[in-house]
Amino acid sequence: MTQKTLPIIIGNWKMHGRLASNQLLLTALAGAALKEVSVAVAVPAVYLLQAVNLLQNTDIAVGAQDVSAQAQDGAYTGEVSAAMLRDVGARYVLIGHSERRQYFAEQNLLLSAKLFAALEAGLTPVLCIGETQQEQDAGCTEQVLATQLDVLRNQPCGITGIHVAYEPVWAIGTGKVATTGQIAAIHAYIKNWVLQNIGSAVSIRVLYGGSVKADNAEAVLSTADVDGALVGGASLDAAAFLSICQAAERIK
Ligand code: PGA
């Protein structure tokens, strides 16, 4: 029997939250009856346990926003390993979000090690890729994405099950959303890149991210080759996030 693949909505809280406000948000999410959608929230590392505890009787998964490239325990002050994330109940981890690329100079060599560490620990990595406005204007979007996708090559654990999030940098937190035509073309490009470069045995899911809100979710999620959404700002508001999840449920 083939398992039905549900759309995936992942909330990315970024560096937001406090115990009290998280509790309100997570309790509201926990109380919602979501059936035809896979939902996760990627919270700051210090709040992982709180999220795991408050969501424990639900189907909503918890994710981290980053992971150490160091797979083994050791003298790496400040780092949080993939095994630790698993240990506290995280199931997803974002890798290479554009803010990490921009503010923390994360590049392919490091991201490839992070991806490996996540896969080896049994986490589902969400590799975030996307072009800047300048890169788009220069007409080199596909070239930029291809370079970012290179981290999927030569992964010792294989990459089956990983998710890629296409997030044009110019659409993140700006209120500008790529057109459904642009999204469809880029998602098809990503899936085709994987087919050509990794092989047909690998199946990945491609999420769109960048100013996804309650009022555009249905249009984005019903676009060809869109398997879900990575939601930043709107994931901090229970009603907005739930309405995006409900839009996903309505898409067949
Ligand atoms: P946004 O962020 O929804 O606030 O644009 C998306 C993201 O950065 O993952």
Tab-separated table of C-alpha atoms and ligand atoms in Angstrom:
chain	number	residue	atom	x	y	z
A	1	MET	CA	0.000	0.000	0.000
A	2	THR	CA	1.463	3.376	-0.893
A	3	GLN	CA	1.432	5.956	1.835
A	4	LYS	CA	-0.295	9.206	0.963
A	5	THR	CA	2.139	12.105	0.847
A	6	LEU	CA	0.745	15.099	2.611
A	7	PRO	CA	1.751	18.708	2.040
A	8	ILE	CA	4.273	19.946	4.606
A	9	ILE	CA	4.088	23.248	6.449
A	10	ILE	CA	7.095	24.176	8.564
A	11	GLY	CA	7.104	27.276	10.738
A	12	ASN	CA	10.464	28.970	11.167
A	13	TRP	CA	10.357	31.070	14.309
A	14	LYS	CA	13.870	32.458	13.723
A	15	MET	CA	15.203	34.234	16.842
A	16	HIS	CA	11.789	34.937	18.354
A	17	GLY	CA	9.965	33.674	21.420
A	18	ARG	CA	9.921	33.534	25.199
A	19	LEU	CA	8.642	30.766	27.458
A	20	ALA	CA	5.322	32.507	28.120
A	21	SER	CA	4.505	33.542	24.539
A	22	ASN	CA	5.694	30.164	23.189
A	23	GLN	CA	3.320	28.431	25.543
A	24	LEU	CA	0.354	30.371	24.186
A	25	LEU	CA	1.350	29.772	20.576
A	26	LEU	CA	2.147	26.073	20.994
A	27	THR	CA	-0.995	25.416	23.015
A	28	ALA	CA	-3.084	27.015	20.278
A	29	LEU	CA	-1.377	24.841	17.656
A	30	ALA	CA	-1.760	21.729	19.804
A	31	GLY	CA	-5.497	22.353	20.065
A	32	ALA	CA	-6.054	22.470	16.300
A	33	ALA	CA	-7.289	19.401	14.478
A	34	LEU	CA	-4.984	19.095	11.474
A	35	LYS	CA	-5.280	15.907	9.461
A	36	GLU	CA	-4.370	16.276	5.809
A	37	VAL	CA	-1.096	18.132	6.317
A	38	SER	CA	2.276	17.458	7.970
A	39	VAL	CA	3.151	20.332	10.274
A	40	ALA	CA	6.367	21.215	12.088
A	41	VAL	CA	7.744	24.195	13.958
A	42	ALA	CA	11.456	25.048	13.891
A	43	VAL	CA	12.107	26.820	17.177
A	44	PRO	CA	15.211	28.321	18.802
A	45	ALA	CA	17.347	25.533	20.334
A	46	VAL	CA	16.687	26.599	23.923
A	47	TYR	CA	12.951	26.105	23.399
A	48	LEU	CA	13.086	22.681	21.728
A	49	LEU	CA	12.141	20.772	24.858
A	50	GLN	CA	9.308	23.141	25.635
A	51	ALA	CA	7.927	22.654	22.119
A	52	VAL	CA	8.382	18.877	22.219
A	53	ASN	CA	6.553	18.712	25.558
A	54	LEU	CA	3.653	20.931	24.570
A	55	LEU	CA	3.190	19.165	21.224
A	56	GLN	CA	3.716	15.631	22.488
A	57	ASN	CA	0.144	14.444	22.024
A	58	THR	CA	-0.172	15.943	18.567
A	59	ASP	CA	1.126	15.129	15.084
A	60	ILE	CA	3.019	18.426	14.956
A	61	ALA	CA	6.748	17.809	14.770
A	62	VAL	CA	9.498	19.968	16.178
A	63	GLY	CA	12.577	21.098	14.326
A	64	ALA	CA	15.772	23.044	14.952
A	65	GLN	CA	16.999	25.962	12.872
A	66	ASP	CA	20.643	24.933	12.726
A	67	VAL	CA	22.959	22.096	13.725
A	68	SER	CA	26.646	21.650	14.356
A	69	ALA	CA	28.749	20.335	11.507
A	70	GLN	CA	30.566	18.267	14.132
A	71	ALA	CA	28.863	14.893	14.228
A	72	GLN	CA	30.731	13.532	17.257
A	73	ASP	CA	30.600	14.869	20.814
A	74	GLY	CA	33.691	16.791	21.764
A	75	ALA	CA	35.314	20.059	22.722
A	76	TYR	CA	33.188	22.324	20.502
A	77	THR	CA	32.043	25.072	22.837
A	78	GLY	CA	28.670	26.495	21.983
A	79	GLU	CA	27.716	23.820	19.469
A	80	VAL	CA	24.594	21.661	19.455
A	81	SER	CA	24.942	18.340	17.667
A	82	ALA	CA	22.429	16.511	15.515
A	83	ALA	CA	22.425	13.641	18.031
A	84	MET	CA	21.471	16.131	20.772
A	85	LEU	CA	18.624	17.482	18.651
A	86	ARG	CA	17.351	13.938	18.167
A	87	ASP	CA	17.816	13.218	21.839
A	88	VAL	CA	15.403	15.976	22.850
A	89	GLY	CA	12.847	14.948	20.241
A	90	ALA	CA	13.524	17.167	17.228
A	91	ARG	CA	12.734	15.585	13.861
A	92	TYR	CA	13.644	18.315	11.402
A	93	VAL	CA	16.516	20.727	11.030
A	94	LEU	CA	16.914	23.701	8.712
A	95	ILE	CA	20.262	23.755	6.932
A	96	GLY	CA	21.726	26.783	5.187
A	97	HIS	CA	18.904	29.247	5.709
A	98	SER	CA	19.759	32.428	3.798
A	99	GLU	CA	20.161	34.314	7.091
A	100	ARG	CA	22.868	31.843	8.133
A	101	ARG	CA	24.506	32.219	4.754
A	102	GLN	CA	24.305	36.018	4.993
A	103	TYR	CA	25.162	36.703	8.648
A	104	PHE	CA	27.268	33.677	9.536
A	105	ALA	CA	29.054	33.144	6.221
A	106	GLU	CA	27.862	29.568	5.869
A	107	GLN	CA	29.007	27.985	2.647
A	108	ASN	CA	28.861	24.635	0.918
A	109	LEU	CA	31.721	22.868	2.676
A	110	LEU	CA	30.231	23.556	6.094
A	111	LEU	CA	26.668	22.953	4.908
A	112	SER	CA	27.613	19.619	3.409
A	113	ALA	CA	28.997	18.520	6.802
A	114	LYS	CA	25.850	19.781	8.553
A	115	LEU	CA	23.695	17.866	6.100
A	116	PHE	CA	25.689	14.704	6.709
A	117	ALA	CA	25.506	15.117	10.497
A	118	ALA	CA	21.734	15.592	10.312
A	119	LEU	CA	21.163	12.612	8.032
A	120	GLU	CA	23.411	10.374	10.087
A	121	ALA	CA	21.478	11.251	13.242
A	122	GLY	CA	18.158	10.482	11.558
A	123	LEU	CA	16.885	14.051	11.321
A	124	THR	CA	15.063	15.280	8.231
A	125	PRO	CA	17.159	18.136	6.856
A	126	VAL	CA	15.480	21.038	5.120
A	127	LEU	CA	18.141	22.488	2.831
A	128	CYS	CA	17.306	26.140	2.173
A	129	ILE	CA	18.391	27.652	-1.113
A	130	GLY	CA	17.567	30.834	-2.970
A	131	GLU	CA	18.938	33.706	-5.004
A	132	THR	CA	19.286	37.341	-3.993
A	133	GLN	CA	17.588	40.178	-5.860
A	134	GLN	CA	20.900	41.056	-7.487
A	135	GLU	CA	21.419	37.509	-8.658
A	136	GLN	CA	17.922	37.382	-10.046
A	137	ASP	CA	18.407	40.697	-11.841
A	138	ALA	CA	21.632	39.381	-13.330
A	139	GLY	CA	19.743	36.378	-14.703
A	140	CYS	CA	21.796	33.821	-12.809
A	141	THR	CA	19.155	32.287	-10.520
A	142	GLU	CA	19.552	28.742	-11.836
A	143	GLN	CA	23.323	28.929	-11.659
A	144	VAL	CA	23.153	30.080	-8.014
A	145	LEU	CA	20.691	27.343	-7.110
A	146	ALA	CA	22.772	24.686	-8.851
A	147	THR	CA	25.811	25.723	-6.803
A	148	GLN	CA	23.787	25.613	-3.591
A	149	LEU	CA	22.350	22.193	-4.546
A	150	ASP	CA	25.871	20.811	-4.940
A	151	VAL	CA	25.880	19.922	-1.225
A	152	LEU	CA	23.477	17.103	-2.110
A	153	ARG	CA	26.214	15.327	-4.062
A	154	ASN	CA	28.297	12.575	-2.499
A	155	GLN	CA	26.364	12.374	0.746
A	156	PRO	CA	27.464	9.103	2.375
A	157	CYS	CA	23.978	8.477	3.822
A	158	GLY	CA	22.192	9.292	0.544
A	159	ILE	CA	19.629	12.067	0.487
A	160	THR	CA	16.344	10.223	0.282
A	161	GLY	CA	13.709	11.920	2.361
A	162	ILE	CA	15.386	15.304	2.552
A	163	HIS	CA	13.454	18.460	1.839
A	164	VAL	CA	14.672	21.436	-0.131
A	165	ALA	CA	13.140	24.831	0.610
A	166	TYR	CA	13.299	27.301	-2.246
A	167	GLU	CA	13.330	30.723	-0.635
A	168	PRO	CA	14.220	33.629	-2.890
A	169	VAL	CA	16.117	35.964	-0.570
A	170	TRP	CA	14.222	38.954	-1.967
A	171	ALA	CA	10.941	37.376	-0.846
A	172	ILE	CA	11.944	36.658	2.750
A	173	GLY	CA	10.261	38.988	5.210
A	174	THR	CA	9.577	41.528	2.479
A	175	GLY	CA	5.957	40.826	1.593
A	176	LYS	CA	7.071	40.163	-2.003
A	177	VAL	CA	6.134	36.688	-3.160
A	178	ALA	CA	7.452	35.036	-6.285
A	179	THR	CA	4.730	34.596	-8.908
A	180	THR	CA	3.246	31.142	-9.199
A	181	GLY	CA	4.862	30.937	-12.639
A	182	GLN	CA	8.301	31.639	-11.148
A	183	ILE	CA	7.715	29.174	-8.319
A	184	ALA	CA	6.576	26.393	-10.654
A	185	ALA	CA	9.565	26.906	-12.955
A	186	ILE	CA	12.117	26.903	-10.137
A	187	HIS	CA	10.611	23.929	-8.318
A	188	ALA	CA	10.632	21.933	-11.560
A	189	TYR	CA	14.247	22.999	-12.084
A	190	ILE	CA	15.218	21.762	-8.587
A	191	LYS	CA	13.499	18.405	-9.031
A	192	ASN	CA	15.070	17.989	-12.434
A	193	TRP	CA	18.506	18.915	-11.062
A	194	VAL	CA	18.193	16.149	-8.488
A	195	LEU	CA	17.038	13.698	-11.137
A	196	GLN	CA	19.952	14.535	-13.425
A	197	ASN	CA	22.657	14.839	-10.794
A	198	ILE	CA	21.726	12.460	-8.007
A	199	GLY	CA	19.481	9.983	-9.764
A	200	SER	CA	15.941	8.843	-10.204
A	201	ALA	CA	15.965	6.649	-7.095
A	202	VAL	CA	16.022	9.725	-4.891
A	203	SER	CA	12.830	11.442	-3.971
A	204	ILE	CA	12.925	14.880	-2.416
A	205	ARG	CA	10.187	17.298	-1.492
A	206	VAL	CA	10.439	20.945	-2.406
A	207	LEU	CA	8.874	23.610	-0.205
A	208	TYR	CA	8.447	27.274	-1.083
A	209	GLY	CA	9.318	29.993	1.403
A	210	GLY	CA	9.260	33.780	1.359
A	211	SER	CA	6.345	35.867	2.625
A	212	VAL	CA	3.870	32.986	2.657
A	213	LYS	CA	0.803	34.299	4.469
A	214	ALA	CA	-2.769	33.210	5.072
A	215	ASP	CA	-3.988	35.128	2.041
A	216	ASN	CA	-1.527	33.753	-0.524
A	217	ALA	CA	-1.015	30.239	0.881
A	218	GLU	CA	-3.637	28.556	-1.219
A	219	ALA	CA	-2.256	29.973	-4.480
A	220	VAL	CA	1.327	29.071	-3.558
A	221	LEU	CA	0.482	25.592	-2.307
A	222	SER	CA	-1.591	24.666	-5.325
A	223	THR	CA	1.264	25.555	-7.690
A	224	ALA	CA	2.808	22.649	-9.621
A	225	ASP	CA	5.752	20.956	-7.881
A	226	VAL	CA	5.146	22.752	-4.569
A	227	ASP	CA	5.119	20.140	-1.796
A	228	GLY	CA	4.705	22.557	1.071
A	229	ALA	CA	5.838	25.835	2.580
A	230	LEU	CA	8.437	27.187	4.972
A	231	VAL	CA	6.768	30.006	6.857
A	232	GLY	CA	8.649	32.662	8.815
A	233	GLY	CA	6.781	35.707	10.119
A	234	ALA	CA	3.304	34.193	9.840
A	235	SER	CA	4.344	31.193	11.948
A	236	LEU	CA	4.542	33.429	15.034
A	237	ASP	CA	0.809	34.013	14.956
A	238	ALA	CA	-1.286	30.933	15.740
A	239	ALA	CA	-4.308	32.003	13.683
A	240	ALA	CA	-2.217	32.931	10.636
A	241	PHE	CA	-0.120	29.767	10.817
A	242	LEU	CA	-3.158	27.541	11.274
A	243	SER	CA	-4.898	29.149	8.378
A	244	ILE	CA	-1.863	28.357	6.168
A	245	CYS	CA	-2.005	24.744	7.434
A	246	GLN	CA	-5.714	24.632	6.629
A	247	ALA	CA	-5.067	25.990	3.137
A	248	ALA	CA	-2.632	23.086	2.663
A	249	GLU	CA	-5.289	20.634	3.799
A	250	ARG	CA	-7.685	21.925	1.154
A	251	ILE	CA	-5.196	21.268	-1.667
A	252	LYS	CA	-5.571	17.811	-3.100
B	1	PGA	P1	9.025	34.917	5.878
B	1	PGA	O1	10.326	34.009	6.167
B	1	PGA	O2	7.857	33.950	5.760
B	1	PGA	O3	8.922	35.805	7.066
B	1	PGA	O4	9.274	35.635	4.614
B	1	PGA	C1	10.517	32.768	5.543
B	1	PGA	C2	11.824	32.167	5.984
B	1	PGA	O5	12.799	32.905	6.130
B	1	PGA	O6	11.909	30.951	6.213
